[in-house]
Amino acid sequence: MGPDLWLLYRQMLRSRRFEEAVTDLWQKGRISGEMHLGIGEEAIAAGIVAHLQDGDAMALDHRGTPPLVMRGVDLSLILREFLGCADGICCGMGGHMHLFSREHLTASSGIVGSAGPIAAGFALAAQHLRPGNIAVAFFGDGAMNQGMLLESFNLAVAWKLPVLFVCKDNEWAIVTRSQHVTGGNLLERARSFGMPALEIDGADVEAVWNAAKQGVDRARKNNGPTFLLARCIRPEGHFLGYLPLRRSLESMIGMVGPIMHSLPARKGASPGERIASLGSITSLIGRTLTEKYSKRRDPIHHVRQRLRGEKARLNEIEKEVEKEIQQAVERALS
Amino acid sequence: MKTMGFADAIDDALAQAMVDDSRVVVFGEDVHGLRTGLFVRFGEKRVRPAPISEAAFVGAAVGAAMAGLRPVVEVMMVDFIGVAVDALLNHAAKVEAFSGGKWKVPMVVRAPCGGGYGDGGQHEQSLWGWLAHIPGLTVVVPSNPADAGGLMLSAIEHEGPVVYLEHKLLASNMLDFLGSGGRKTVQYDVPAEGTCGSVPDGWMPIPLGKAAILHEGKDITLVSVAVGVHRCLEASAILKKKRISAGVLDLRTVSPLDKEALCQAVSRSGRLLVVDEDYRDFGLSGELAAVVLEAGIPMRYGRVCTEETIPYCREFEHQILPSTGRIVDAAIKLMDR
């Protein structure tokens, strides 16, 4: 049996609208510090979380809002946390990068790659205490160069742990292009540990759901871990307020100033090397802007196209989601 | 003399060192984006973005330093040094001792540190005392642009491993990158004299292990590093109105510690108040008490430190980080005793 696309669409839309509300509050200064959104990753989260049952665990990275929203955590509690309230889901102690829900067996961390070992531990506990339950680790392609993550792949294979390793690959490692700092091929790398590795279009929620089903079934039957490589694009870049996306004169000066100052500075690299550096920076900015404005491979648009025949039903879901998010925001701010 | 920002001063001194010595190379996470000026001026071979592999690239800095380079390796935040601790604890800090002093590791680990902008307890730690606990590591924590540049030069020239910590409330580019993100809607308690100030026309090294007396005081000595220094200066001004003469000592380097300057100041005032944004227990604040007592100097002692995991919530965060108010209260309490 295939996925219920309507349900998945609703989940993805909930996450998107929620994070749009978060963006608004962050811009208004109501939320402090960094803000890493999962906009663009909704199909990956939805296609995987749909398979989870009571007793399954999740280890999230610093971009963990979508899986939490879809797992059924109270939205206003998440928002209260972001607002720094003592009655937030982590009592105002964690914030968006350090979200925990014990009842959902879900933990997050801002240390890149740390979801791997934690998920392996969750899976080990499941093996002992909750046979048939599994753990999911969500991380980005940047984390694929972190030793602890690769070590946890080996651990999970060696101990046949019920883990689904989910790499959300947007081809960036913070603000560095992954290909410039990564050797080989990620799929082959995962396979070399002795686990099945599947590559999927992370904008296609049905593809994610189908691949996740294989991995989840395998884990539930105690056959060990699976690796999913889901390609995606995040239009907001690494985090909100990323310099090239600010659209202000001040930020332009902030970016161009050091370059203009350094380009002609006496002593240093050859003109050729300086031009090459300038070229790399220009290309990074270009890529960032393309991903922001091209609207290419938007997962929400992708699934909506599949469902567009039933306009009335789409409208109904969209209205319900708008209302849910609006009420959650109102509750959180009241 | 000219005026320069804290982060610019570090980069400027680093650029001077790179011009003077072709063995100085920079690598780390996103250095092309964070150090754009250096990346453009010195090219990718000498300013090289690294994968998110702290254990590997900090470890590689140890090897590179042993084999002739003078790496300045950047970790995005000191909190992330946790991933690379083995390279520092068991390698960088040990090589000189293990080789009978014949082989040294001239490397600098540069990392932003500190809180006060609501990023949570895994992204706002200080950890200088924790790192200074390890024999063989030098730990530098400047509080103003002039010291930041001069100490960077010394760190690079030093023959052993140096952890160089730049507080994010002082380094305005880091605060913009990680805190405000270009927003005008958020405010931080940024000490103006720390973020921007006069610097020399050409950088000269400032010796490691030399504290600076910023303010003489006969009743009590306030000792701190980084942002804490500025909170102490504010507190000292408030205490003055209460007829308490509070001196301020900026350690500048946590290890080696300027025991002489510390002991001299405390022996004059008879009271020591340590202001430490790092964790209170088993750290710098206790160490300073031990140094003074071991020297046989009688004193009254207090400390204002971070005592627990730093909360995300700005209000709670403000309560637990050393603030001017907490320093004033603690100083008055010490005077009463």
XYZ file of C-alpha atoms in Angstrom:
671
model
C 0.000 0.000 0.000
C 1.273 3.473 -0.857
C 1.267 6.608 1.241
C -1.699 8.810 2.037
C -0.545 11.890 0.147
C -3.272 14.013 1.695
C -2.022 13.286 5.164
C 1.560 13.912 4.116
C 0.594 17.171 2.436
C -1.145 18.332 5.585
C 1.913 17.521 7.695
C 4.276 19.298 5.316
C 2.056 22.340 5.164
C 1.771 22.439 8.981
C 5.536 22.491 9.233
C 5.918 25.145 6.521
C 3.321 27.483 7.960
C 4.696 26.961 11.426
C 8.218 27.854 10.371
C 6.922 30.881 8.478
C 5.345 32.042 11.725
C 8.654 31.373 13.483
C 10.445 33.480 10.848
C 8.102 36.353 11.521
C 8.685 36.175 15.283
C 12.441 35.894 14.773
C 12.447 38.960 12.502
C 10.519 40.877 15.129
C 13.229 40.039 17.641
C 10.956 37.854 19.774
C 13.236 34.831 19.235
C 16.913 35.136 20.096
C 20.102 33.683 18.626
C 20.393 31.686 15.467
C 17.399 30.197 13.662
C 17.880 27.186 11.422
C 14.734 26.370 9.491
C 13.743 23.098 7.867
C 11.947 24.856 5.010
C 12.714 22.711 1.970
C 13.133 19.556 4.061
C 9.433 18.960 4.771
C 9.018 16.008 2.406
C 11.929 14.218 4.039
C 10.564 14.701 7.529
C 6.978 13.843 6.533
C 7.881 10.738 4.513
C 9.830 9.339 7.444
C 7.842 10.446 10.478
C 4.705 8.917 8.890
C 6.185 5.466 9.588
C 6.946 6.047 13.243
C 5.014 4.411 16.067
C 4.864 4.808 19.820
C 8.221 3.820 21.268
C 10.214 4.853 18.187
C 12.926 7.435 18.806
C 14.378 10.369 16.881
C 17.768 12.048 17.112
C 17.589 15.462 15.455
C 20.151 18.034 14.436
C 19.983 21.814 14.946
C 17.183 21.937 12.372
C 14.717 19.715 14.175
C 11.463 21.665 14.066
C 9.729 19.836 11.163
C 10.050 16.292 12.606
C 8.828 17.527 15.998
C 5.843 19.295 14.452
C 4.952 16.191 12.478
C 5.441 13.849 15.437
C 2.586 15.600 17.180
C 4.356 17.786 19.707
C 2.180 20.660 20.947
C 2.955 23.564 18.615
C 2.426 26.291 21.151
C 4.840 24.546 23.527
C 7.508 24.636 20.821
C 6.775 28.293 20.163
C 6.815 29.125 23.877
C 10.262 27.539 23.973
C 11.467 29.628 21.031
C 10.114 32.718 22.778
C 12.207 31.792 25.817
C 9.299 31.126 28.174
C 9.582 29.067 31.343
C 6.548 27.045 30.214
C 8.062 26.129 26.832
C 8.674 22.505 25.956
C 12.165 22.686 27.507
C 11.280 25.322 30.128
C 13.113 28.006 28.118
C 16.420 26.239 28.684
C 16.963 24.664 25.274
C 15.781 26.903 22.464
C 15.364 25.767 18.893
C 18.713 23.950 18.586
C 18.345 21.976 21.786
C 14.800 20.625 21.745
C 13.872 17.581 23.761
C 10.632 15.683 24.175
C 11.061 12.719 26.450
C 7.577 11.424 25.780
C 8.360 11.311 22.057
C 11.850 9.893 22.681
C 13.214 12.817 20.692
C 16.467 14.700 21.289
C 18.259 17.395 19.310
C 21.764 18.794 19.246
C 23.676 21.597 17.608
C 26.823 19.492 17.426
C 27.042 18.398 13.820
C 26.995 14.602 13.421
C 25.965 13.856 16.991
C 22.574 12.486 15.922
C 24.374 9.334 14.733
C 25.681 8.035 18.062
C 22.545 9.128 19.942
C 20.292 7.284 17.471
C 22.530 4.220 17.749
C 22.025 4.358 21.516
C 18.275 4.808 21.169
C 18.263 1.767 18.881
C 20.336 -0.250 21.328
C 17.792 0.520 24.044
C 15.006 -0.510 21.662
C 16.789 -3.810 20.981
C 16.787 -4.550 24.719
C 13.632 -2.909 25.969
C 11.261 -2.383 23.061
C 11.871 -4.996 20.330
C 10.261 -3.881 17.092
C 10.851 -0.216 17.818
C 13.416 1.769 15.873
C 15.439 4.979 15.952
C 15.886 7.620 13.258
C 18.867 9.953 12.929
C 18.403 13.143 10.907
C 21.530 15.018 9.787
C 22.840 17.009 6.849
C 25.462 16.187 4.256
C 27.897 18.399 6.182
C 27.706 15.860 9.015
C 28.885 13.100 6.678
C 32.475 14.202 7.301
C 32.143 13.962 11.053
C 33.949 10.956 12.519
C 31.348 10.221 15.186
C 28.640 9.817 12.555
C 30.706 7.441 10.444
C 31.674 5.513 13.575
C 28.009 5.156 14.468
C 27.324 3.706 10.999
C 29.828 0.991 11.752
C 28.467 0.446 15.248
C 24.921 0.113 13.953
C 25.962 -2.408 11.306
C 28.188 -4.399 13.667
C 25.493 -4.548 16.346
C 22.627 -4.840 13.853
C 20.912 -1.850 15.401
C 17.450 -0.818 14.218
C 18.382 2.632 12.899
C 17.369 4.674 9.913
C 20.149 7.124 9.061
C 18.667 10.021 7.107
C 21.035 12.380 5.329
C 19.300 15.560 4.162
C 21.653 16.539 1.395
C 21.435 20.171 0.271
C 25.074 20.182 -0.878
C 26.164 22.703 1.749
C 28.281 22.279 4.899
C 27.263 25.401 6.848
C 28.222 28.033 4.223
C 30.835 25.927 2.419
C 29.969 23.904 -0.678
C 30.103 20.255 0.386
C 31.777 19.097 -2.797
C 34.808 21.271 -2.021
C 35.406 19.558 1.305
C 34.140 16.025 0.659
C 35.881 13.108 -1.023
C 34.122 10.332 -2.890
C 30.422 9.611 -3.056
C 28.178 9.644 0.004
C 26.006 6.743 -1.110
C 29.014 4.524 -1.728
C 30.518 5.686 1.530
C 27.446 4.526 3.470
C 27.277 1.264 1.518
C 30.886 0.510 2.319
C 29.861 0.030 5.954
C 27.698 -2.877 4.864
C 24.230 -1.363 4.997
C 21.724 -0.704 2.234
C 21.860 2.882 0.997
C 19.102 4.473 -1.052
C 19.184 7.764 -2.908
C 15.945 9.684 -3.212
C 14.601 13.015 -4.355
C 13.941 14.707 -1.030
C 11.381 16.981 -2.673
C 9.207 13.989 -3.582
C 7.396 12.912 -0.435
C 6.112 9.695 -2.013
C 9.646 8.642 -2.942
C 10.816 9.409 0.588
C 7.895 7.479 2.088
C 8.608 4.421 -0.078
C 12.328 4.394 0.683
C 11.709 4.988 4.371
C 9.285 2.060 4.428
C 12.021 -0.288 3.250
C 14.441 0.964 5.879
C 11.878 1.006 8.684
C 10.613 -2.509 7.867
C 14.142 -3.807 7.792
C 14.922 -2.228 11.170
C 11.692 -3.478 12.778
C 12.545 -7.018 11.675
C 15.876 -6.625 13.431
C 17.867 -6.743 10.199
C 19.982 -3.690 10.975
C 20.358 -0.111 9.769
C 19.605 1.566 6.441
C 20.973 4.810 5.025
C 18.827 7.253 3.065
C 20.343 10.054 1.017
C 17.598 12.590 0.333
C 18.481 15.501 -1.938
C 16.889 18.820 -1.094
C 17.165 22.579 -1.424
C 16.785 24.952 1.499
C 15.886 28.406 0.191
C 16.833 30.182 3.443
C 20.393 28.851 3.364
C 22.092 27.796 6.597
C 20.077 30.078 8.871
C 17.859 33.128 8.924
C 19.673 36.385 8.307
C 22.465 34.802 6.281
C 24.393 37.772 4.922
C 23.920 37.309 1.142
C 20.135 37.054 1.631
C 19.616 40.216 3.656
C 18.769 42.617 0.845
C 20.105 45.718 2.580
C 22.744 48.229 1.572
C 24.454 47.752 4.901
C 24.845 44.031 4.328
C 26.166 44.635 0.823
C 28.827 46.948 2.256
C 29.550 44.371 4.958
C 30.204 41.757 2.294
C 32.035 43.837 -0.260
C 34.079 45.991 2.161
C 36.674 43.396 3.258
C 37.038 42.187 -0.327
C 37.720 45.643 -1.748
C 40.146 46.326 1.064
C 42.052 43.059 0.615
C 42.046 42.615 -3.128
C 44.691 45.306 -3.814
C 46.535 44.948 -0.448
C 50.320 44.883 -0.785
C 51.936 41.502 -0.193
C 50.006 38.265 -0.235
C 48.918 35.834 -2.922
C 49.407 36.343 -6.651
C 46.740 38.270 -8.626
C 45.607 34.959 -10.129
C 45.014 33.408 -6.713
C 43.181 36.516 -5.529
C 40.898 36.440 -8.559
C 40.274 32.735 -7.916
C 39.228 33.488 -4.311
C 36.977 36.279 -5.508
C 35.486 33.862 -8.037
C 34.679 31.301 -5.329
C 32.967 33.889 -3.156
C 30.931 35.203 -6.081
C 29.883 31.702 -7.008
C 28.814 30.911 -3.410
C 26.684 34.044 -3.321
C 25.231 33.245 -6.736
C 24.310 29.747 -5.652
C 22.724 31.032 -2.443
C 20.581 33.526 -4.360
C 19.544 30.931 -6.943
C 18.381 28.561 -4.233
C 16.464 31.341 -2.523
C 14.591 32.646 -5.523
C 14.337 29.858 -8.077
C 11.507 28.046 -6.180
C 12.950 24.955 -7.782
C 12.095 21.596 -6.255
C 9.847 22.940 -3.536
C 8.475 19.815 -1.820
C 5.148 21.448 -0.968
C 4.607 22.527 -4.566
C 5.612 19.047 -5.713
C 2.973 17.210 -3.724
C 0.342 19.881 -4.273
C 0.700 19.381 -8.018
C -0.139 15.714 -7.503
C -3.293 16.634 -5.594
C -4.415 19.630 -7.645
C -7.359 17.767 -9.180
C -9.272 18.062 -5.915
C -9.235 21.809 -5.359
C -11.958 21.845 -2.727
C -10.188 19.308 -0.556
C -6.892 21.176 -0.914
C -8.564 24.429 0.086
C -10.115 22.791 3.088
C -6.786 21.401 4.316
C -5.020 24.693 3.707
C -7.646 26.613 5.648
C -7.504 24.149 8.520
C -3.719 24.328 8.673
C -3.726 28.144 8.548
C -6.173 28.161 11.427
C -4.213 25.628 13.459
C -0.986 27.605 13.140
C -2.676 30.927 13.767
C -4.260 29.558 16.928
C -0.948 28.058 18.083
C 0.758 31.437 17.626
C -2.049 33.239 19.445
C -1.896 30.731 22.312
C 1.876 31.055 22.506
C 1.787 34.844 22.558
C -1.102 35.135 24.998
C 47.324 55.017 16.355
C 44.099 54.234 14.564
C 40.694 52.834 15.518
C 39.708 49.269 14.777
C 37.076 46.712 15.685
C 37.976 43.699 17.835
C 37.587 41.077 15.109
C 39.238 43.294 12.497
C 42.214 43.753 14.801
C 42.680 39.989 15.067
C 42.448 39.548 11.310
C 44.770 42.492 10.748
C 47.450 41.102 13.060
C 46.966 37.700 11.463
C 47.463 39.264 8.029
C 50.672 40.899 9.232
C 51.921 37.527 10.506
C 50.974 35.908 7.189
C 52.922 38.531 5.269
C 55.953 38.111 7.513
C 55.955 34.326 7.608
C 54.809 32.120 4.740
C 54.498 29.176 7.137
C 51.408 30.746 8.713
C 48.307 29.140 7.223
C 44.647 29.409 8.215
C 42.120 26.631 7.973
C 38.785 25.764 9.518
C 35.046 25.784 9.030
C 33.785 28.477 6.649
C 37.000 30.524 6.817
C 36.415 31.820 3.308
C 33.151 33.346 4.539
C 34.255 34.430 8.012
C 37.679 35.722 6.960
C 36.815 36.967 3.496
C 39.572 39.570 3.530
C 42.278 37.016 4.303
C 40.806 34.560 1.806
C 40.962 37.112 -1.002
C 44.373 38.478 -0.081
C 46.216 35.231 0.609
C 44.329 32.794 -1.603
C 42.741 29.442 -0.925
C 46.006 27.607 -0.401
C 46.723 29.601 2.758
C 43.121 30.248 3.867
C 41.435 26.930 3.384
C 37.820 26.016 4.218
C 37.634 22.688 6.057
C 34.921 20.060 6.248
C 32.912 19.835 9.471
C 35.483 17.426 10.876
C 36.930 19.123 13.940
C 38.729 16.002 15.138
C 40.488 15.682 11.788
C 41.401 19.281 11.058
C 42.481 20.233 14.577
C 44.433 16.981 14.660
C 45.909 17.876 11.279
C 46.978 21.236 12.674
C 49.010 19.363 15.296
C 50.768 17.331 12.610
C 51.242 20.343 10.359
C 52.778 22.338 13.206
C 55.104 19.472 14.096
C 56.220 19.281 10.486
C 57.026 22.948 9.994
C 53.874 24.997 9.388
C 52.380 27.518 11.794
C 48.694 26.801 11.485
C 45.960 29.048 12.815
C 43.076 26.635 12.887
C 39.550 27.927 13.366
C 36.755 26.147 15.163
C 33.342 27.749 14.652
C 32.725 27.996 18.412
C 34.710 26.823 21.407
C 31.811 24.511 22.278
C 32.614 22.499 19.153
C 36.140 21.929 20.420
C 34.544 19.059 22.326
C 34.666 17.068 19.105
C 38.431 17.737 18.780
C 39.494 17.496 22.394
C 41.733 14.481 21.809
C 43.884 16.477 19.404
C 44.445 19.120 22.074
C 44.482 17.041 25.245
C 46.485 14.033 24.151
C 48.499 15.392 21.261
C 49.092 19.133 20.969
C 49.618 19.474 24.725
C 51.820 16.388 25.063
C 54.297 16.403 22.190
C 56.804 18.738 23.780
C 56.838 16.762 27.043
C 56.893 13.368 25.338
C 59.784 14.348 23.085
C 61.834 15.542 26.025
C 61.392 19.107 24.844
C 62.880 18.380 21.432
C 59.704 18.758 19.382
C 57.208 21.602 19.692
C 53.754 22.306 18.298
C 53.466 25.959 17.233
C 49.767 26.120 16.447
C 46.884 28.423 17.319
C 43.313 27.254 17.734
C 41.095 30.274 17.225
C 37.536 29.977 18.497
C 34.696 32.366 19.323
C 33.370 31.876 22.842
C 30.959 33.299 25.372
C 27.312 34.144 25.739
C 24.880 36.976 26.124
C 22.932 36.703 22.874
C 20.502 33.848 23.564
C 21.944 30.948 21.619
C 21.727 28.284 24.308
C 24.112 26.289 26.455
C 25.777 24.334 23.670
C 26.789 27.492 21.810
C 27.705 30.033 24.479
C 30.257 28.411 26.742
C 33.602 29.926 27.687
C 35.667 26.859 28.626
C 38.955 28.754 29.071
C 39.483 27.342 32.549
C 38.628 23.856 31.377
C 41.219 24.128 28.591
C 43.831 25.827 30.776
C 43.619 22.860 33.142
C 45.696 20.885 30.637
C 49.478 21.325 31.075
C 51.060 22.332 27.791
C 48.205 24.475 26.491
C 48.379 28.254 26.462
C 44.995 29.955 26.673
C 44.579 33.547 25.519
C 41.406 35.563 26.126
C 41.698 39.227 25.064
C 39.255 41.943 26.097
C 39.910 44.778 23.623
C 41.140 45.325 20.037
C 44.694 46.396 20.893
C 45.273 43.342 23.081
C 43.478 41.104 20.598
C 45.894 41.969 17.782
C 49.057 41.959 19.868
C 48.168 38.691 21.556
C 47.329 37.056 18.228
C 50.817 37.918 17.033
C 52.338 36.390 20.180
C 50.137 33.330 19.877
C 51.410 32.734 16.351
C 55.026 33.312 17.376
C 54.708 31.043 20.406
C 56.461 27.686 20.030
C 53.658 25.713 21.689
C 49.918 25.204 21.173
C 47.720 28.211 21.962
C 43.959 28.340 22.281
C 42.916 31.859 21.338
C 39.375 32.699 22.394
C 37.471 35.682 21.046
C 34.306 36.596 22.892
C 31.295 36.903 20.611
C 30.033 40.075 22.298
C 33.371 41.693 21.386
C 33.764 40.266 17.869
C 30.965 42.163 16.149
C 31.116 40.045 12.990
C 30.470 36.883 15.015
C 27.671 38.544 16.952
C 26.121 39.650 13.685
C 26.607 36.183 12.146
C 25.235 34.210 15.095
C 23.152 36.656 17.077
C 21.371 39.429 15.286
C 21.520 38.079 11.737
C 21.110 41.652 10.515
C 18.086 42.310 12.739
C 17.603 45.720 14.327
C 15.004 44.208 16.633
C 17.426 42.583 19.088
C 19.723 44.250 21.608
C 22.788 42.997 23.428
C 24.789 44.353 26.325
C 27.924 44.956 24.271
C 30.841 46.728 25.982
C 31.760 49.557 23.595
C 35.439 49.803 24.631
C 35.862 46.100 23.966
C 34.393 45.997 20.493
C 36.182 48.991 19.040
C 39.242 50.902 20.119
C 42.597 52.361 19.248
C 45.288 50.039 17.940
C 48.907 50.595 16.932
C 49.811 51.358 13.311
C 51.922 48.223 13.150
C 51.304 45.235 15.379
C 53.793 44.345 18.086
C 53.515 41.145 20.096
C 52.089 41.474 23.614
C 53.813 38.965 25.890
C 51.762 35.922 26.890
C 51.162 35.578 30.621
C 51.157 39.296 31.348
C 48.056 40.729 32.985
C 47.062 44.379 32.634
C 46.014 46.590 35.522
C 43.182 48.628 34.047
C 42.238 50.372 37.225
C 44.055 50.753 40.513
C 42.039 50.143 43.649
C 42.937 49.912 47.304
C 39.846 48.201 48.790
C 39.217 45.272 46.489
C 40.683 43.670 43.357
C 38.319 42.570 40.589
C 39.932 40.035 38.267
C 38.513 38.826 34.976
C 38.999 38.214 31.260
C 37.115 39.147 28.064
C 33.639 40.659 28.565
C 33.962 40.149 32.319
C 36.690 42.797 32.354
C 34.249 45.403 31.063
C 31.587 44.363 33.548
C 34.252 44.835 36.260
C 35.104 48.310 34.980
C 31.413 49.260 35.095
C 31.130 47.784 38.578
C 34.226 49.663 39.690
C 32.658 52.972 38.605
C 29.484 52.181 40.538
C 31.471 51.098 43.596
C 33.433 54.329 43.481
C 30.208 56.231 44.108
C 29.743 54.037 47.158
C 33.258 55.010 48.276
C 34.710 51.619 47.523
C 37.956 51.688 45.583
C 37.889 48.648 43.310
C 40.869 47.805 41.107
C 40.438 45.876 37.874
C 42.952 43.339 36.640
C 42.589 41.926 33.125
C 44.434 38.607 33.037
C 44.547 38.579 29.204
C 45.965 35.063 29.271
C 44.448 32.413 31.516
C 47.434 30.131 31.080
C 50.194 30.984 31.784
C 48.708 32.952 34.613
C 50.321 36.216 35.726
C 50.618 35.153 39.351
C 52.860 38.066 40.201
C 50.418 40.735 39.080
C 47.569 38.916 40.813
C 49.422 38.536 44.106
C 50.685 42.104 44.078
C 47.209 43.520 43.532
C 45.570 41.316 46.167
C 48.295 41.906 48.726
C 47.563 45.630 48.424
C 43.767 45.408 48.574
C 43.332 42.344 50.776
C 40.203 41.372 48.861
C 39.851 39.326 45.682
C 36.672 39.074 43.644
C 36.981 36.850 40.601
C 34.560 37.468 37.760
C 34.552 34.464 35.477
C 32.086 33.718 32.697
C 33.402 30.161 32.646
C 31.938 27.608 35.027
C 32.547 28.278 38.706
C 33.448 24.871 40.033
C 36.947 23.416 39.543
C 38.030 26.293 37.335
C 39.817 29.636 37.010
C 38.104 31.262 39.994
C 39.227 28.560 42.412
C 42.690 28.538 40.857
C 43.166 32.254 41.529
C 42.252 31.740 45.183
C 44.751 28.895 45.423
C 47.533 30.981 43.885
C 47.008 33.845 46.327
C 46.725 31.562 49.368
C 49.756 29.524 48.340
C 51.707 32.784 48.231
C 50.728 33.283 51.881
C 48.701 36.414 51.213
C 45.776 36.854 53.596
C 42.604 37.923 51.821
C 38.866 37.931 51.679
C 37.596 36.138 48.644
C 34.490 35.965 46.511
C 33.533 35.004 42.983
C 30.889 35.772 40.401
C 30.809 33.014 37.799
C 28.544 30.925 35.625
C 27.282 28.169 37.860
C 25.171 26.033 35.579
C 24.314 25.213 31.959
C 23.602 28.509 30.210
C 19.862 28.867 29.568
C 18.549 29.782 26.127
C 16.018 32.282 27.493
C 17.575 35.752 27.476
C 16.189 36.656 30.877
C 17.486 33.491 32.586
C 20.735 33.828 30.675
C 21.236 37.330 32.016
C 20.650 36.068 35.550
C 23.291 33.363 35.368
C 26.050 35.138 33.404
C 28.250 37.465 35.480
C 26.621 40.883 35.291
C 27.641 44.277 36.603
C 24.873 44.087 39.213
C 26.057 40.735 40.547
C 29.635 42.031 40.724
C 28.627 45.149 42.671
C 26.570 43.084 45.123
C 29.367 40.574 45.646
C 31.927 43.351 46.142
C 29.782 45.086 48.742
C 29.307 41.784 50.542
C 33.077 41.288 50.668
C 33.544 44.797 52.083
C 31.011 44.146 54.831
C 32.741 41.042 56.063
